[in-house]
Structures are given as C-alpha cells and as structure tokens.
PDB file of C-alpha atoms in Angstrom:
ATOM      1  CA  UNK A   1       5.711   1.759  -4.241  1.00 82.00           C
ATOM      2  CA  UNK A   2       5.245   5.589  -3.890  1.00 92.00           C
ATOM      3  CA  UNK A   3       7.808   8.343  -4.078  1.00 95.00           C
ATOM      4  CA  UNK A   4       6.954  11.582  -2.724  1.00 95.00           C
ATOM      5  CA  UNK A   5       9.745  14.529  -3.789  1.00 95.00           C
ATOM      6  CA  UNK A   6      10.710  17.130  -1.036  1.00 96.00           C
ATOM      7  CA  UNK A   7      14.081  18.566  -2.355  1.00 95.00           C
ATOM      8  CA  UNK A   8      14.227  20.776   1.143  1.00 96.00           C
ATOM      9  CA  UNK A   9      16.524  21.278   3.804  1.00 98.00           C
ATOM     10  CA  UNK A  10      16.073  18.977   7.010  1.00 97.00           C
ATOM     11  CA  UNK A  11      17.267  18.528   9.820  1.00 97.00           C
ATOM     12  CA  UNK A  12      20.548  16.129  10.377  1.00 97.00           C
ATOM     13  CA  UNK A  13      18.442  13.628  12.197  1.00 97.00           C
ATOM     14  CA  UNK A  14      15.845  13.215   9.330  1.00 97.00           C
ATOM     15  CA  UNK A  15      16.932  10.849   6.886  1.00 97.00           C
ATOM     16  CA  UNK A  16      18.159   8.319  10.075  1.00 97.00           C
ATOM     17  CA  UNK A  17      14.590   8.821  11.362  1.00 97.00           C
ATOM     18  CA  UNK A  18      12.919   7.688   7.741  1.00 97.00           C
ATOM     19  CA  UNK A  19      15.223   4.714   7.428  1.00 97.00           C
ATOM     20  CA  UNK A  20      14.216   3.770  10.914  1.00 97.00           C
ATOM     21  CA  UNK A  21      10.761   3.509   9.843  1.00 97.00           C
ATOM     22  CA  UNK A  22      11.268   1.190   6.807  1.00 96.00           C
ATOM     23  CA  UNK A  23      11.526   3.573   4.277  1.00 96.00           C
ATOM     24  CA  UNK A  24      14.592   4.834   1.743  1.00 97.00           C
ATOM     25  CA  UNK A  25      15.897   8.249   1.147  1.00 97.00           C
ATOM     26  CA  UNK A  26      17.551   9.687  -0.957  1.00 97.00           C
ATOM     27  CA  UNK A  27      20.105  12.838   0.481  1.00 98.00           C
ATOM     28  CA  UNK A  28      23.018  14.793  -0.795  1.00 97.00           C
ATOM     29  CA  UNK A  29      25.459  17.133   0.854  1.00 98.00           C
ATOM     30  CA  UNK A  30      24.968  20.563  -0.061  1.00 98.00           C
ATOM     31  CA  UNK A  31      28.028  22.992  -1.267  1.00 97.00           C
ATOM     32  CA  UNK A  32      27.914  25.993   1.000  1.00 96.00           C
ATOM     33  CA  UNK A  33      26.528  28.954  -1.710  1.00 97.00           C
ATOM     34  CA  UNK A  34      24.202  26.132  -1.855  1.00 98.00           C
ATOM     35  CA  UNK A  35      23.342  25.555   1.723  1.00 98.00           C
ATOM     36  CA  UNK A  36      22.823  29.436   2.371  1.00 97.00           C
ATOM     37  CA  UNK A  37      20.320  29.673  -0.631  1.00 98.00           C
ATOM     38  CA  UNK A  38      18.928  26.675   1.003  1.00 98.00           C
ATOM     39  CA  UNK A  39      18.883  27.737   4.678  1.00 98.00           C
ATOM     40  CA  UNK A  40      17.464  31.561   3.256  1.00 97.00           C
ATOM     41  CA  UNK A  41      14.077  29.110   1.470  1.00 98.00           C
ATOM     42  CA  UNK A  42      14.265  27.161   5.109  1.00 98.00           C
ATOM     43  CA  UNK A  43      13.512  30.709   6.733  1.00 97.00           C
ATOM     44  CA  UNK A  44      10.952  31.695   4.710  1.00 98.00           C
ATOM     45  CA  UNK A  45       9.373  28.099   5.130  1.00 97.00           C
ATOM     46  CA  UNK A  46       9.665  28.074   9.556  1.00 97.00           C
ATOM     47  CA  UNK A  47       8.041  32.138   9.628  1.00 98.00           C
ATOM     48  CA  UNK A  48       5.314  30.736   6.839  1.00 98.00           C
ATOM     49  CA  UNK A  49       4.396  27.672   9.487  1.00 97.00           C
ATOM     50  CA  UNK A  50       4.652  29.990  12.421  1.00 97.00           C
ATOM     51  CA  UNK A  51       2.621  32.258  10.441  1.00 98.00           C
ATOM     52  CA  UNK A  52      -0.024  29.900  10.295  1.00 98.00           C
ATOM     53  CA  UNK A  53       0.207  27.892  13.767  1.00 97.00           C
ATOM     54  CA  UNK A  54       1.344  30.411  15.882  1.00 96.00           C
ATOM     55  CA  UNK A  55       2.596  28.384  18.670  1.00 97.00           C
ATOM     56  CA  UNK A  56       6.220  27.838  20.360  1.00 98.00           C
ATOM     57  CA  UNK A  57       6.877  24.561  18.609  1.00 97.00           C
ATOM     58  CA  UNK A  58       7.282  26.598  15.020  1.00 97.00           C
ATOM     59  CA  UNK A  59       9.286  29.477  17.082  1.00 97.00           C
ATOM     60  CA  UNK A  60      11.175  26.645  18.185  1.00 98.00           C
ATOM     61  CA  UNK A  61      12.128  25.816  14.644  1.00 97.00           C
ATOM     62  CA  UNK A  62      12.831  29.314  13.290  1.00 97.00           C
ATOM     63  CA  UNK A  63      15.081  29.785  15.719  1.00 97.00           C
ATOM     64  CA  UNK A  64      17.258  26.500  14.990  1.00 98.00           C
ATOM     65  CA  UNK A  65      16.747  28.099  11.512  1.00 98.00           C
ATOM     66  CA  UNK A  66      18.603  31.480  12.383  1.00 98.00           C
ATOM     67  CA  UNK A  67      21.239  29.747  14.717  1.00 98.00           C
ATOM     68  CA  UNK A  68      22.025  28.042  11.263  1.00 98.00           C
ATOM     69  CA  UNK A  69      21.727  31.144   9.665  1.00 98.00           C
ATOM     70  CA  UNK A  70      24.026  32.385  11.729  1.00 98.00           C
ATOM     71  CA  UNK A  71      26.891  30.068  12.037  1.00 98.00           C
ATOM     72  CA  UNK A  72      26.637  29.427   7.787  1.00 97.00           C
ATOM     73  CA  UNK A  73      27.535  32.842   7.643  1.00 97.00           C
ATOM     74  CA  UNK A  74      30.677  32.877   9.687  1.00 97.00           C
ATOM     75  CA  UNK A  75      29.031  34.639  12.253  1.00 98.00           C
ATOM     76  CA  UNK A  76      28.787  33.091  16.189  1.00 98.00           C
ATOM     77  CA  UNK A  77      25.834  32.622  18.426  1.00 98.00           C
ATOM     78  CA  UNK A  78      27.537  34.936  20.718  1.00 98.00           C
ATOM     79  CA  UNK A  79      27.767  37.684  17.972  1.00 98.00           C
ATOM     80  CA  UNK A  80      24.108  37.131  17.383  1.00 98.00           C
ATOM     81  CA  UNK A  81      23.213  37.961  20.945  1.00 98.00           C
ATOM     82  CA  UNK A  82      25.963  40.821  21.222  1.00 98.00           C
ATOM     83  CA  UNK A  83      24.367  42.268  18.111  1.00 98.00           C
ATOM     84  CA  UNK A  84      20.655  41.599  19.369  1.00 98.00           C
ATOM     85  CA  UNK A  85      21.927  43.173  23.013  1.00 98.00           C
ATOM     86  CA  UNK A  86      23.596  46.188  21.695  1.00 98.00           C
ATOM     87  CA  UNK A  87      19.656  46.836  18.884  1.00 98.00           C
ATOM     88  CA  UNK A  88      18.194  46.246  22.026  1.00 98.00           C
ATOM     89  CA  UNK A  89      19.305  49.118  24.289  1.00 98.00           C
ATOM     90  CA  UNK A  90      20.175  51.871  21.690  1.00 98.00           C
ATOM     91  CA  UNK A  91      16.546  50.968  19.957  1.00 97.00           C
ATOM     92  CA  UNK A  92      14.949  49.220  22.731  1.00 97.00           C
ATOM     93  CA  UNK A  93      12.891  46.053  22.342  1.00 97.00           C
ATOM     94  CA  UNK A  94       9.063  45.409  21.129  1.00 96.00           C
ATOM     95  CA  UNK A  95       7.886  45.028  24.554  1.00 96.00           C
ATOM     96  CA  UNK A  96       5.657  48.289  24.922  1.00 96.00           C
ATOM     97  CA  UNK A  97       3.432  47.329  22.000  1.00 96.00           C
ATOM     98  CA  UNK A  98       4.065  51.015  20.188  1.00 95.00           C
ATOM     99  CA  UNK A  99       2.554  51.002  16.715  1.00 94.00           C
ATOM    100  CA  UNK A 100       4.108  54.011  14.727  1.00 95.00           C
ATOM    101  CA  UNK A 101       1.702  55.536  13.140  1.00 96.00           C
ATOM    102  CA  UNK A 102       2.861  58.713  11.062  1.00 96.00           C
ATOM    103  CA  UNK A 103       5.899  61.102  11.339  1.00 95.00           C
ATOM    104  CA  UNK A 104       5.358  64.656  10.800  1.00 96.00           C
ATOM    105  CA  UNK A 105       8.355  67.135   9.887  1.00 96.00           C
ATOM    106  CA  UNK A 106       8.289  70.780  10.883  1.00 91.00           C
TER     107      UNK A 106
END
C-alpha cells in the first residue's frame, strides 16, 4: 500500500472520481482565508502548466481558476466581465501585438 501526499486544491469532482477507481482519500473543507490562500497557490499552479503546455485544455483550467477567484472574493462573473469590458475599451485589448518598447519625456 502506497500513499502519495498532494495537500492541493481540486476540483469538487476529484475525490468521487478516486473512490470510483478503488482508491481512498483523504479531504477536508477549507475555512475561507484558507480557501483564498489556496485558490491564489491554484493560480500560480494552472499559468505554471499553461506555461509549459500551452494549449486550451490548461486555459481551460485557469479560467475555472479565476471564476473561483472571483466568486471567493465576493465579486460576480458579471462584475468580472463588466470590469474586463470597461479595461478593454478605455485601454483596449492585446489584439494588435504592440510591444512597448521605451518612453521618452520631453
């Protein structure tokens, strides 16, 4: 008998999924100061994996990440997107590929 520790934030579905397979898990319920710390590590963890694989499945989870993000911190999805709507039309968007290089004052 092997036990591997994780001590990381999955998803709800996770521990069902391991017991389905034969195995036992051990879970707890986070307090919320420490499900934010948790879901800030989480973050970190989905950009590292996107980092590396670069493809739409590891976008996939950093999103789910920041909707989580999002709602943990009393905020809505629909602020999110108000927020990320208003950034996008006073700043504009990263569409154009513009690389700021220097900024010279006179």
């Amino acid at each position: 008998m092997s036990t591997q520790k994780y001590n990381k934030l999955v998803r709800d579905r996770i521990p069902e999924i391991i017991e389905a397979s034969g195995k036992t898990c051990v879970t707890e319920i986070l307090s919320d100061e420490e499900y934010l710390k948790m879901i800030d590590v989480k973050l970190d963890e989905e950009l590292a994996e996107y980092h590396q694989d670069q493809n739409i499945e590891e976008l996939a989870d950093l999103t789910e990440v920041i909707h989580s993000a999002v709602l943990a911190r009393g905020y809505t999805l629909e602020d999110l997107e108000r927020v990320r709507a208003e950034k996008a039309t006073k700043r504009g968007r990263f569409q154009r590929k513009i690389l700021l290089k220097e900024v010279i004052e006179s």
